[in-house]
mmCIF file of C-alpha atoms and ligand atoms in Angstrom:
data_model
loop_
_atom_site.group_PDB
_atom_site.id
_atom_site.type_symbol
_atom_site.label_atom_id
_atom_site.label_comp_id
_atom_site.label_asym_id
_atom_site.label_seq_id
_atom_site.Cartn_x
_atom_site.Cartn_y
_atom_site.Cartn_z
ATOM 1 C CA UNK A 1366 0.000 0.000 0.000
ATOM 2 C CA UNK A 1367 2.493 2.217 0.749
ATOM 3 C CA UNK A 1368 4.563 1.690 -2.440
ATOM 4 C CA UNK A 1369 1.018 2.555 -4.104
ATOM 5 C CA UNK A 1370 1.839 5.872 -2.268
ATOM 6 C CA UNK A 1371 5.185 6.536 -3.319
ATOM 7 C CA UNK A 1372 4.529 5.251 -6.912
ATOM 8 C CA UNK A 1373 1.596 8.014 -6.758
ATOM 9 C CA UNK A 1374 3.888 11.203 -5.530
ATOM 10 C CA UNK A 1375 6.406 9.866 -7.513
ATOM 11 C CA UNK A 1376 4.175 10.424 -10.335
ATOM 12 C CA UNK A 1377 2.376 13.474 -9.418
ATOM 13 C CA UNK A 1378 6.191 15.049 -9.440
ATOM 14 C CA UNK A 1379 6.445 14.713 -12.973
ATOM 15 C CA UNK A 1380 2.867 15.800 -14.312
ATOM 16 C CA UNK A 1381 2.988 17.930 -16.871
ATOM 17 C CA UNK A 1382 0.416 20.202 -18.821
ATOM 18 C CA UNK A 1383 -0.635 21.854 -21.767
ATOM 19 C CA UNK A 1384 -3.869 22.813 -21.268
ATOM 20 C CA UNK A 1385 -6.417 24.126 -18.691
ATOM 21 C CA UNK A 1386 -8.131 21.282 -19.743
ATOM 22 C CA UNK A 1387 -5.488 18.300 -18.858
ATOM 23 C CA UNK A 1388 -5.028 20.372 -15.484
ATOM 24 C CA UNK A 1389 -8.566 20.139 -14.950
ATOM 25 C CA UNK A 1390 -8.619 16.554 -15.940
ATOM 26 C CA UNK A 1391 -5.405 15.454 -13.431
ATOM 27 C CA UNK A 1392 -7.559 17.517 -10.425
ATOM 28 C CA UNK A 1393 -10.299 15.034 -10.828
ATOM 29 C CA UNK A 1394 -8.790 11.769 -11.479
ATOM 30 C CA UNK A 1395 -6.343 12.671 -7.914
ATOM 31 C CA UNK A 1396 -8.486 14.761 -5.638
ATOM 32 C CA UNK A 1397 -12.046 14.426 -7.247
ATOM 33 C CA UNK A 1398 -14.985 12.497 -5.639
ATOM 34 C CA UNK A 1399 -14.159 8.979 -6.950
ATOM 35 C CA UNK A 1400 -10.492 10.226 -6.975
ATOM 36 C CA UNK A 1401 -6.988 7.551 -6.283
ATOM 37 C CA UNK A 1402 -6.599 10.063 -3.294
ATOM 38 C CA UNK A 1403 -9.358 9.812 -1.797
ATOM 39 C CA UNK A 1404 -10.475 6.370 -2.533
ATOM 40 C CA UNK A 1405 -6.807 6.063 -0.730
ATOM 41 C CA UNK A 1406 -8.034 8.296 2.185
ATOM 42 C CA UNK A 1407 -10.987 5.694 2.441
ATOM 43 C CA UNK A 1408 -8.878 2.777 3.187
ATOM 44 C CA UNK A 1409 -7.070 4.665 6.081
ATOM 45 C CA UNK A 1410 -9.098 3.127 8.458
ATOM 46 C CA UNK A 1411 -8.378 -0.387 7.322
ATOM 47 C CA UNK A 1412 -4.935 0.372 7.665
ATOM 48 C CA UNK A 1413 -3.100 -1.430 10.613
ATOM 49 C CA UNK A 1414 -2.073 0.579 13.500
ATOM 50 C CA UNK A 1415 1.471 0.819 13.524
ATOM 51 C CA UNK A 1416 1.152 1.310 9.738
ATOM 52 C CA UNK A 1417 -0.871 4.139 10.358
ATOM 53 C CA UNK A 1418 1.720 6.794 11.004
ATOM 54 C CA UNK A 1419 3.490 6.475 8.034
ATOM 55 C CA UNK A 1420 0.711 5.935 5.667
ATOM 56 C CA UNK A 1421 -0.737 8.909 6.689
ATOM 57 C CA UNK A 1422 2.134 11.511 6.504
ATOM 58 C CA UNK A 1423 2.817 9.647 3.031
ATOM 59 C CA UNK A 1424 -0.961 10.686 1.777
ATOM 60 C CA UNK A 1425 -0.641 14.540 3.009
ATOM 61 C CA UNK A 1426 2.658 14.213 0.920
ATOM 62 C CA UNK A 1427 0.615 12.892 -1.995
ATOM 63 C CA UNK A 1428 -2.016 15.383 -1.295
ATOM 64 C CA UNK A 1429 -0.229 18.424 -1.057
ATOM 65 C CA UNK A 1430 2.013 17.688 -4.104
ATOM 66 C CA UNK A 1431 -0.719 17.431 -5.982
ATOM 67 C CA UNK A 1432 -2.476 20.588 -5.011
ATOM 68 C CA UNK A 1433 0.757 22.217 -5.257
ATOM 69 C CA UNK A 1434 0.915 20.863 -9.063
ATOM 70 C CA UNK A 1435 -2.863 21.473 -9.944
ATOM 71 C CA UNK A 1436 -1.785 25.399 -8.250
ATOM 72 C CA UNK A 1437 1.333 25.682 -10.730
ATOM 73 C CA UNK A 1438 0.252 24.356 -13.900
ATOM 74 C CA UNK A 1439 -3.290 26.620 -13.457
ATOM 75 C CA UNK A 1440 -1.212 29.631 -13.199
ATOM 76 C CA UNK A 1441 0.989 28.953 -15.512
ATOM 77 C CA UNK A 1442 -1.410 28.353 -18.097
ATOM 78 C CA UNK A 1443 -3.245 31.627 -17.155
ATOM 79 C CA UNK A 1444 -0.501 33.879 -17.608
ATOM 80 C CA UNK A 1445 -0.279 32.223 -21.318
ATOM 81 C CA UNK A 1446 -3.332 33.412 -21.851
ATOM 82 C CA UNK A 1447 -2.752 37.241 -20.325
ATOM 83 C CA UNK A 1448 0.413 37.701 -22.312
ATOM 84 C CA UNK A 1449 -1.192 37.075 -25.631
ATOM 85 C CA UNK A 1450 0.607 34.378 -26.635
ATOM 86 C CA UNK A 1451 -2.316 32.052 -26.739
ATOM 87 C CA UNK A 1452 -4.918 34.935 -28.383
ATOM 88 C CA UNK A 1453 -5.255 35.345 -31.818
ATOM 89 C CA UNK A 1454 -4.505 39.009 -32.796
ATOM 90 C CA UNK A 1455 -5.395 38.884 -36.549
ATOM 91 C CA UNK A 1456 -9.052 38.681 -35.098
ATOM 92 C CA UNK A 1457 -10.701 41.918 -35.505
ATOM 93 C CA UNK A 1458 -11.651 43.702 -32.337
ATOM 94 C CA UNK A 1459 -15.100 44.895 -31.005
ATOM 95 C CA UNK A 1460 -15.953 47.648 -32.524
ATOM 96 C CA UNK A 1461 -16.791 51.043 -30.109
ATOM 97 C CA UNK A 1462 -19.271 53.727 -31.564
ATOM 98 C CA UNK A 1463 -17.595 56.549 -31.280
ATOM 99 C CA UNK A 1464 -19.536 59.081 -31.670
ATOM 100 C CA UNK A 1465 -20.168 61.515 -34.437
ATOM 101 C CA UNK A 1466 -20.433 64.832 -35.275
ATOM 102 C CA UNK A 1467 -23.647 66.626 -35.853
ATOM 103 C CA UNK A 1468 -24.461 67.163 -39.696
ATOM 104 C CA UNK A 1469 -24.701 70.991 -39.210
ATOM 105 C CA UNK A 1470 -21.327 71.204 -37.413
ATOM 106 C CA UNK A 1471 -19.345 69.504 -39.818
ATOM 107 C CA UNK A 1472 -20.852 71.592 -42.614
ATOM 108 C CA UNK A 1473 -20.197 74.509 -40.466
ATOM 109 C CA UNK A 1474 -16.948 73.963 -39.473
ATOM 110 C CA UNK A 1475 -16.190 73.336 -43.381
ATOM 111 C CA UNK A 1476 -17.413 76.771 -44.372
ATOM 112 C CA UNK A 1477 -15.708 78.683 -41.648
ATOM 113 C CA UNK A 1478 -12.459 76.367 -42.181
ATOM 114 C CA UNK A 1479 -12.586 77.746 -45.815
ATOM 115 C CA UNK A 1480 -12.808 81.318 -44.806
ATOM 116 C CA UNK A 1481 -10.510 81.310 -42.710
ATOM 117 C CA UNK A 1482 -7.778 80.680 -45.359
ATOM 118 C CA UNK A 1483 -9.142 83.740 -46.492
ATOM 119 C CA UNK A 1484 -8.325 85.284 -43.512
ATOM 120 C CA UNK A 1485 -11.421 85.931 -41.937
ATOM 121 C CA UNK A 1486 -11.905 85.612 -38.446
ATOM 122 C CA UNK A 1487 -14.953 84.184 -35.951
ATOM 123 C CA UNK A 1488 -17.177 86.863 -34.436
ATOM 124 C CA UNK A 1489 -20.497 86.125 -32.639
ATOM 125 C CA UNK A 1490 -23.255 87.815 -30.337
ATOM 126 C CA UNK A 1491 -26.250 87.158 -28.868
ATOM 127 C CA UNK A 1492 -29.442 85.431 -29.980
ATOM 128 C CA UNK A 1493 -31.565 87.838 -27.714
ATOM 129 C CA UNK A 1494 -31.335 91.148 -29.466
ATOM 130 C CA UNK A 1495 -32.964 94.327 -29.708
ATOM 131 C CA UNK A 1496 -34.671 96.152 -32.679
ATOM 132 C CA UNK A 1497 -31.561 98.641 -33.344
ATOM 133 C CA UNK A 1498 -28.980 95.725 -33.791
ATOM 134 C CA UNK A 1499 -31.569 93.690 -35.972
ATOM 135 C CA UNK A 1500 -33.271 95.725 -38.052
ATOM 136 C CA UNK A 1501 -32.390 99.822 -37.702
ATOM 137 C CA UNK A 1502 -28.861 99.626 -37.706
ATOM 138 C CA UNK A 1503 -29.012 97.801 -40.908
ATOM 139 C CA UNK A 1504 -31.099 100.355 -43.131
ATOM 140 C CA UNK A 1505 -34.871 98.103 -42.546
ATOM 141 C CA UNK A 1506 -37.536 101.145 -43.048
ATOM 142 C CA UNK A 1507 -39.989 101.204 -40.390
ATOM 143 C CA UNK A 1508 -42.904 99.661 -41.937
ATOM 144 C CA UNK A 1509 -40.609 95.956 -43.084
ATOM 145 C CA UNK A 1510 -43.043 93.406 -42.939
ATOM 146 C CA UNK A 1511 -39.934 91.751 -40.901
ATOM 147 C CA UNK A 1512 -40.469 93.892 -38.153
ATOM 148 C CA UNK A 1513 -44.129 92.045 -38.112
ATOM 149 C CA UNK A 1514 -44.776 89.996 -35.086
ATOM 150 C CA UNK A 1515 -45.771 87.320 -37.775
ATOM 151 C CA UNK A 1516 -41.991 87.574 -38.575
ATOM 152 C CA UNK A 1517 -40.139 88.097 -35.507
ATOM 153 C CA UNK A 1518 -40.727 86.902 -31.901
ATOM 154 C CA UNK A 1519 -40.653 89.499 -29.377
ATOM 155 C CA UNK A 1520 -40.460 88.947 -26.079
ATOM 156 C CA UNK A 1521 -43.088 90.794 -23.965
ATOM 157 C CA UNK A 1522 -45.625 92.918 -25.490
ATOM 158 C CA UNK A 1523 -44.751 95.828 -27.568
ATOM 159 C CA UNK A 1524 -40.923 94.967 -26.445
ATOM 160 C CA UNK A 1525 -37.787 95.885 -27.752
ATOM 161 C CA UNK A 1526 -36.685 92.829 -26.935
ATOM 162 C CA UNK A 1527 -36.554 90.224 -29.615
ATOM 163 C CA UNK A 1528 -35.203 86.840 -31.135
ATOM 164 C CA UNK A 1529 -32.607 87.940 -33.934
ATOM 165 C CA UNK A 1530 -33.799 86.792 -37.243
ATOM 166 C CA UNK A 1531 -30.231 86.898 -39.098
ATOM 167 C CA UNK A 1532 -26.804 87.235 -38.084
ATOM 168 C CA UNK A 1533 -26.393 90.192 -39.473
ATOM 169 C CA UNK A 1534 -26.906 91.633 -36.099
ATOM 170 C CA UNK A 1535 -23.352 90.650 -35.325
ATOM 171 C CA UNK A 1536 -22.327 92.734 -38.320
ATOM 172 C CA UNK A 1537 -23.403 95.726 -36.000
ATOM 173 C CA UNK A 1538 -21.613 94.342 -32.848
ATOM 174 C CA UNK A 1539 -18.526 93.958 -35.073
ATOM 175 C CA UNK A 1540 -19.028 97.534 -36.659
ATOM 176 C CA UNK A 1541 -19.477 99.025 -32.875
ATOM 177 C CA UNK A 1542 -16.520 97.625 -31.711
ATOM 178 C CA UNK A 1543 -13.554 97.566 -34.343
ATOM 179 C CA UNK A 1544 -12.201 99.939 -36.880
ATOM 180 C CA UNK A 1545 -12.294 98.820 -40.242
ATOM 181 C CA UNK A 1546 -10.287 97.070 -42.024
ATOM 182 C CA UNK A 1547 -12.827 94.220 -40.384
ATOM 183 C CA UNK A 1548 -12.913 90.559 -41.891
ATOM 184 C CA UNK A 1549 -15.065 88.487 -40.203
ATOM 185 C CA UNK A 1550 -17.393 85.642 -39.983
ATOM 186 C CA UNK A 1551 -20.488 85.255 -38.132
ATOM 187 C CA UNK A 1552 -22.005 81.553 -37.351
ATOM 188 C CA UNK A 1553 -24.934 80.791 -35.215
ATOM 189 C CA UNK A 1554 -28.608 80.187 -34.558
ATOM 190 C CA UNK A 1555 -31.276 82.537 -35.576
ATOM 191 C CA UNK A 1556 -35.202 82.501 -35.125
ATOM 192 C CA UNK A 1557 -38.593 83.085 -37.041
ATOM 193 C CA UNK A 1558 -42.128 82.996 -36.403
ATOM 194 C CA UNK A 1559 -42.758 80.795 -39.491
ATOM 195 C CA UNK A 1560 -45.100 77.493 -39.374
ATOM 196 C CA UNK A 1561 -42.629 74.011 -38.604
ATOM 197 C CA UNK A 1562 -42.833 71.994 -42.080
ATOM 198 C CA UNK A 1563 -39.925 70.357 -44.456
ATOM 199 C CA UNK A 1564 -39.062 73.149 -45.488
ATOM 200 C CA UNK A 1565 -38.682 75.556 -42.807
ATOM 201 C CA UNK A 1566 -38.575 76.052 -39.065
ATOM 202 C CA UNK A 1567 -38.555 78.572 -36.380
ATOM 203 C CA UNK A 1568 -35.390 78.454 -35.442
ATOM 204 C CA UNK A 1569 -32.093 77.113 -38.331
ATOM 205 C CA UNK A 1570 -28.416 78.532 -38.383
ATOM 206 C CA UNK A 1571 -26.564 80.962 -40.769
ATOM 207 C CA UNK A 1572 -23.102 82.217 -41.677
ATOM 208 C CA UNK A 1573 -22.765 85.305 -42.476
ATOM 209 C CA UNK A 1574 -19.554 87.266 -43.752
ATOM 210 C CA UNK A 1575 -18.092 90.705 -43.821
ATOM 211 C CA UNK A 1576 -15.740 92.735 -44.762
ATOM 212 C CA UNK A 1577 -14.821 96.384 -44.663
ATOM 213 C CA UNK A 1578 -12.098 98.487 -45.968
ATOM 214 C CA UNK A 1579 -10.505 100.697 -48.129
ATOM 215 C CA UNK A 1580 -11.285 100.218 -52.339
ATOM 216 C CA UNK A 1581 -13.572 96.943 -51.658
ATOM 217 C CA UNK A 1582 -15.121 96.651 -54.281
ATOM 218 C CA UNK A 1583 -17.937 93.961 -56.030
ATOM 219 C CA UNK A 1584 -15.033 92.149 -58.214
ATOM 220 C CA UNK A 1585 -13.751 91.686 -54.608
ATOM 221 C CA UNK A 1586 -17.212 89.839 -53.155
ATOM 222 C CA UNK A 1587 -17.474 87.697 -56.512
ATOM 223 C CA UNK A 1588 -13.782 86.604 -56.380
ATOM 224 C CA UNK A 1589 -14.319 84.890 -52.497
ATOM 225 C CA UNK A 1590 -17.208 83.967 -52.849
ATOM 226 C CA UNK A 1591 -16.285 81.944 -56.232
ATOM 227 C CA UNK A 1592 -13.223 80.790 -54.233
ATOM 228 C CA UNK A 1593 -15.682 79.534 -51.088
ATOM 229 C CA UNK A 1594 -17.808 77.860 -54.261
ATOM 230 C CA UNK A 1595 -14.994 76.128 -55.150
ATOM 231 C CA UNK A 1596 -13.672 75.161 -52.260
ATOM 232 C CA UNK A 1597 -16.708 73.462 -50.755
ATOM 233 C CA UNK A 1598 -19.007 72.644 -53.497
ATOM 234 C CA UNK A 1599 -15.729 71.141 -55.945
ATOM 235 C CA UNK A 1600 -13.217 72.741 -58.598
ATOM 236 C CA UNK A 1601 -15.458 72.608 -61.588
ATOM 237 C CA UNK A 1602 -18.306 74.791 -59.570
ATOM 238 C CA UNK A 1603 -19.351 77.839 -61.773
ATOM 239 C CA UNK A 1604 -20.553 80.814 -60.050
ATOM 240 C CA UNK A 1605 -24.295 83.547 -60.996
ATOM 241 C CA UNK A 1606 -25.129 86.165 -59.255
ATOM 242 C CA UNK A 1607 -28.238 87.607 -59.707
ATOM 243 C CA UNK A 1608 -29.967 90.996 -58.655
ATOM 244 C CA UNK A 1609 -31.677 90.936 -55.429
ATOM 245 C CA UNK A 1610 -32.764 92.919 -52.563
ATOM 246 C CA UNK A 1611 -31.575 93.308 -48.850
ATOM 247 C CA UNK A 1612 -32.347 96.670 -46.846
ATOM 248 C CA UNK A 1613 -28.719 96.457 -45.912
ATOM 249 C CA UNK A 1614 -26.763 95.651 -48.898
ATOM 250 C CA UNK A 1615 -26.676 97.740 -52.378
ATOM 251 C CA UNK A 1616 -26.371 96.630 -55.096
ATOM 252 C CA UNK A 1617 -27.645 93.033 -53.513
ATOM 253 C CA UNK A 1618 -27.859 89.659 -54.956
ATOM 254 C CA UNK A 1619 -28.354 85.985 -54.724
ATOM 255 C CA UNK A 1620 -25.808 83.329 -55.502
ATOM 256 C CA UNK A 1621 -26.555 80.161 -57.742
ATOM 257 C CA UNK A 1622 -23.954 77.979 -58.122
ATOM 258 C CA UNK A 1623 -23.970 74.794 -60.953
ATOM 259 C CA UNK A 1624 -25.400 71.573 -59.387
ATOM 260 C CA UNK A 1625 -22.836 69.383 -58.348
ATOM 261 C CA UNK A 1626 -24.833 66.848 -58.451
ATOM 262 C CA UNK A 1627 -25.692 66.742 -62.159
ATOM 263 C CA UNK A 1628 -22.768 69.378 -63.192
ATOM 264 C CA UNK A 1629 -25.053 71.666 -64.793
ATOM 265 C CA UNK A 1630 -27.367 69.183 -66.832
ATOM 266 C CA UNK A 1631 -30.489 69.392 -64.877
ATOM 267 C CA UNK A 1632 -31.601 66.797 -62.567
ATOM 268 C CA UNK A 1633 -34.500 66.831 -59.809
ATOM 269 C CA UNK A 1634 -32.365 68.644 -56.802
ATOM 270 C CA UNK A 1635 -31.774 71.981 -59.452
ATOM 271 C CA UNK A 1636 -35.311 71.531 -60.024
ATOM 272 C CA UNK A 1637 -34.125 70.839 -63.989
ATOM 273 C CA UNK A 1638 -32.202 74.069 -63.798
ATOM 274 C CA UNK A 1639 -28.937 73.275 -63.746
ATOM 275 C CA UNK A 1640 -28.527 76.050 -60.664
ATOM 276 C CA UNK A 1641 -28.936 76.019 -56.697
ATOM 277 C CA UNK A 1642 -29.295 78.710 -54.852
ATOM 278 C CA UNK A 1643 -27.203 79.079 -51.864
ATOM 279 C CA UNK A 1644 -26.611 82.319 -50.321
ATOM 280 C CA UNK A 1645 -27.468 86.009 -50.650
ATOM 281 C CA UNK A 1646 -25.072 88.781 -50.681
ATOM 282 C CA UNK A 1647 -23.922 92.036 -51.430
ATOM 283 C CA UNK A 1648 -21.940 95.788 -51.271
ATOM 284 C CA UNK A 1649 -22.527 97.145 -47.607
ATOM 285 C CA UNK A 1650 -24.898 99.920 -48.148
ATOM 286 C CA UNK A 1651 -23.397 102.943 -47.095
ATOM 287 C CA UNK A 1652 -26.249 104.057 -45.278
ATOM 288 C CA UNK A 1653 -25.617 101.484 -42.927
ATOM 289 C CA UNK A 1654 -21.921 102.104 -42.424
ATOM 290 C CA UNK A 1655 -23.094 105.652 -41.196
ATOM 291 C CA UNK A 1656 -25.705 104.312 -38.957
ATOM 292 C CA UNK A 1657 -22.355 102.093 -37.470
ATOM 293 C CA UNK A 1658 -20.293 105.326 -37.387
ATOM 294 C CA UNK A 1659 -17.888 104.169 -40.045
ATOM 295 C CA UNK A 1660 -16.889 106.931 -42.961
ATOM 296 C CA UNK A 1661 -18.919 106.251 -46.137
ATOM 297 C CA UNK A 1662 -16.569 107.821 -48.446
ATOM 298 C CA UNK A 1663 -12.850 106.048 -46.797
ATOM 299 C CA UNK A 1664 -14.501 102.522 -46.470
ATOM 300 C CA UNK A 1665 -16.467 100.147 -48.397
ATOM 301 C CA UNK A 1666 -17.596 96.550 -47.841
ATOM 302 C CA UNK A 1667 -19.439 93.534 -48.828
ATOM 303 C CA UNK A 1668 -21.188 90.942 -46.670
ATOM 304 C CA UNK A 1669 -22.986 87.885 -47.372
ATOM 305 C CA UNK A 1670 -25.341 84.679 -45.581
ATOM 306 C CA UNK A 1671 -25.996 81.689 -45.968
ATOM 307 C CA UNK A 1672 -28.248 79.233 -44.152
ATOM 308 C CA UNK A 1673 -26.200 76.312 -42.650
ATOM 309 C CA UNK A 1674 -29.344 74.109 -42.713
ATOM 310 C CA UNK A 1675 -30.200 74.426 -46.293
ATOM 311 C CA UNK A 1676 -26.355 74.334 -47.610
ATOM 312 C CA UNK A 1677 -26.191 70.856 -45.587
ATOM 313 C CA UNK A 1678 -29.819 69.158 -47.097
ATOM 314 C CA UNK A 1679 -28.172 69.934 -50.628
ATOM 315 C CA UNK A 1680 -25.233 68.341 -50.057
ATOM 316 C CA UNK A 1681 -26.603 65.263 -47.879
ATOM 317 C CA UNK A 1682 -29.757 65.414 -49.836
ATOM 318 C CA UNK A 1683 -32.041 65.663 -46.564
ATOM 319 C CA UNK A 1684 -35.229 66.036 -47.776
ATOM 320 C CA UNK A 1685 -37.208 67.395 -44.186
ATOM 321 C CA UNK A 1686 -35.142 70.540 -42.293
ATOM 322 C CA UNK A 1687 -36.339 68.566 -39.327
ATOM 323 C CA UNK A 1688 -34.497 65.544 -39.204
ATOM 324 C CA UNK A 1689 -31.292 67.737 -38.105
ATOM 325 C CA UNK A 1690 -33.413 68.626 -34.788
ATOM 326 C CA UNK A 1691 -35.060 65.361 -33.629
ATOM 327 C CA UNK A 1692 -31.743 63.646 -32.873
ATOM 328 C CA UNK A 1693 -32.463 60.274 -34.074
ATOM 329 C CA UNK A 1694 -29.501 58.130 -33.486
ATOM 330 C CA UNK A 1695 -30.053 56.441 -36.964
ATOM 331 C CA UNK A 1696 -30.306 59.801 -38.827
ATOM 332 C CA UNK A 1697 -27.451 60.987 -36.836
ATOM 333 C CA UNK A 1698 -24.859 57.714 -37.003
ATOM 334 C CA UNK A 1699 -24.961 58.527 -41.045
ATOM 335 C CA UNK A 1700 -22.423 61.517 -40.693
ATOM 336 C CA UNK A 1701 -19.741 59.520 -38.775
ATOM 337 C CA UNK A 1702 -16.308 60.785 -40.057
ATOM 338 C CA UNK A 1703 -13.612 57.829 -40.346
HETATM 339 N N1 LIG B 2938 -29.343 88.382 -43.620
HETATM 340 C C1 LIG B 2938 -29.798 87.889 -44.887
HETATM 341 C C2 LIG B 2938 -30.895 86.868 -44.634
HETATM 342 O O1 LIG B 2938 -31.113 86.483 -43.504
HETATM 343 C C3 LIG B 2938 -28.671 87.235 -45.664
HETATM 344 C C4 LIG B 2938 -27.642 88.241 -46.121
HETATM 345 C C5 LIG B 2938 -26.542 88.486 -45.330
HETATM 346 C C6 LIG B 2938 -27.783 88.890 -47.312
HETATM 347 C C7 LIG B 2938 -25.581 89.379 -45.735
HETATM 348 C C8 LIG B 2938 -26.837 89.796 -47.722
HETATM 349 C C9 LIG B 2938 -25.755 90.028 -46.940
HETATM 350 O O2 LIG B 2938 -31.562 86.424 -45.542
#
C-alpha cells in the first residue's frame, strides 16, 4: 500500500500540462470524488495501526504535491493566456461607436475652415437682441413686414426685446466695436415665427460674412465667394449672381452655383435648372456704415449669408429641415467621419 503511495507522488512530481483542460482533468482523477486520493483516504481506516503513522504523513505528501501541481500548472497556463501568446490578434476587435459629429457642425466647421484661409476671423453675439442691432442699424424702413410679429418673436408685449432673425446683427456688434479694415465671420442660430414643415422652421443657423475696408469693391465679393464655391461645393463649380434685394446691402444679390450633383445638366435637386441657390449677398450699403459710425466715403464693404441648414440638405440630400433637430440616433450615425 504504501509503495502505491510513493509510486503516486512519484508520479504526481512529474505531471505535466498543456492545457487548462489536462489540469482540470489530473484535479479530478487525484483529488475528485471517486479520486486515487481519496479512494486512498478511504482505506485509512483499514490500515493497521502501527502502519498508520506512516501511511498517513505519506498521503498529506501525496495530497499536497498534488495541489501544489494542480496550483502551478493553473497559473501557468493563465498567464499564457494574459500575455497574448495564446490569443489570436489577426481577429478583428469589437468595434466602439464613437460618436459623431452633428451634420450641421461639420458643414459649419467646413465653411468657416474655408474662410478662414481667407483670412477671416470668428465673431459672434447674442441670440436675444434688440430692434436697433436687428433691423435699424441695418437700413430696414420702419414699416418691413420683418419687423411684423408674424416675422419676428418678441419677447413681452410691444418689447424691444426680440429673437434675432439673421446674423447680421453681429455685423453691427462687429461695426461698434472695431475699426475697419474688419474681416469676419459670423455663425450661429437665428429665429422666425414661421409654421414648422420640411421646409422651414422657427429656429435654423446661418453664416454670415463681412468685410470692410478701403477700395472693396464687387469684383472683390465675386472673387471669395467663387473661391468659397470652389472650395466646398468642388473645382469645376461655376458661379451667378443675380440681382436681389436686402435693406442692408446695395447693389444686392443671390448666388446660384452649378449643381454638383448633375454638373449643370439638370436633374430633380436643381429643379431641372442646372442652378442652386445658396446664399445672398452684397456691397454694404453705405447708409448702414453711417448708422455704425464708419466713414462712407474712406470705407467700403461687402457681406454675405448663408443658411447652414439648407447648404447641408443639398449636399446630404435631406429632404425634411427637421431631421437635423429630432436627434435620431439612426439619422445621426450617417455623418460619422472615419
Ligand atoms: N441676412 C440675410 C438673410 O437672412 C442674408 C444676407 C446676409 C444677405 C448678408 C446679404 C448680406 O436672408
Amino acid at each position: 500500500m504504501l509503495e502505491v503511495i510513493e509510486q503516486l507522488i512519484k508520479e504526481v512530481s512529474q505531471f505535466s500540462a498543456e492545457s487548462k483542460e489536462q489540469v482540470e482533468q489530473f484535479r479530478v482523477e487525484m483529488l475528485g470524488k471517486k479520486g486515487k486520493i481519496t479512494q486512498l483516504f478511504k482505506e485509512f481506516k483499514n490500515v493497521a495501526v502501527e502502519q498508520k503513522k506512516e501511511f498517513g504523513k505519506q498521503l498529506n505528501i501525496l495530497k499536497t504535491t498534488t495541489q501544489q501541481q494542480v496550483d502551478e500548472f493553473k497559473t501557468r497556463l493563465d498567464n499564457v493566456e494574459n500575455d497574448g501568446t495564446s490569443t489570436d490578434m489577426s481577429l478583428p476587435g469589437n468595434a466602439e461607436y464613437a460618436g459623431s459629429r452633428h451634420p450641421l457642425s461639420i458643414v459649419l466647421n467646413e465653411i468657416v475652415e474655408i474662410f478662414k484661409r481667407l483670412g477671416f476671423t470668428i465673431s459672434t453675439g447674442p441670440e436675444i437682441e434688440d430692434d436697433w442691432h436687428v433691423f435699424s442699424a441695418l437700413n430696414f424702413p420702419e414699416e418691413h413686414p420683418a419687423r411684423d410679429m408674424q416675422d419676428t418673436f418678441f419677447i413681452g408685449n410691444g418689447s424691444d426685446v426680440l429673437l434675432r432673425t439673421h446674423t447680421s446683427s453681429v455685423q453691427v456688434r462687429a461695426m461698434e466695436n472695431k475699426k475697419p479694415p474688419i474681416r469676419i465671420i459670423m455663425p450661429g442660430r437665428v429665429y422666425r415665427n414661421e409654421a414648422v414643415s420640411a421646409r422651414s422652421h422657427c429656429f435654423f443657423h446661418q453664416v454670415e460674412g463681412l468685410y470692410i475696408d478701403e477700395n472693396v469693391s464687387f469684383a472683390d465679393l465675386k472673387q471669395t465667394l467663387l473661391y468659397f464655391a470652389k472650395e466646398f461645393y468642388g473645382h469645376n463649380t461655376k458661379i451667378r449672381l443675380r440681382p436681389s434685394y436686402f435693406p442692408f446691402t446695395e447693389p444686392s444679390a443671390e448666388m446660384d452655383v452649378s449643381c454638383s450633383l448633375c454638373s449643370g445638366k439638370g436633374c430633380n435637386v436643381c429643379k431641372y435648372t442646372g442652378w442652386l441657390e445658396v446664399l445672398g449677398c452684397g456691397m454694404v450699403d453705405p447708409n448702414v456704415l453711417e448708422l455704425n459710425g464708419i466713414d462712407n466715403k474712406k470705407y467700403t464693404g461687402f457681406a454675405f449669408g448663408m443658411g447652414i441648414e439648407r447648404t447641408a440638405m443639398l449636399r446630404y440630400g435631406v429632404k425634411d429641415i427637421r431631421m437635423f433637430f429630432e436627434n435620431d440616433l439612426r439619422f445621426l450615425r450617417q455623418f460619422q467621419e472615419i
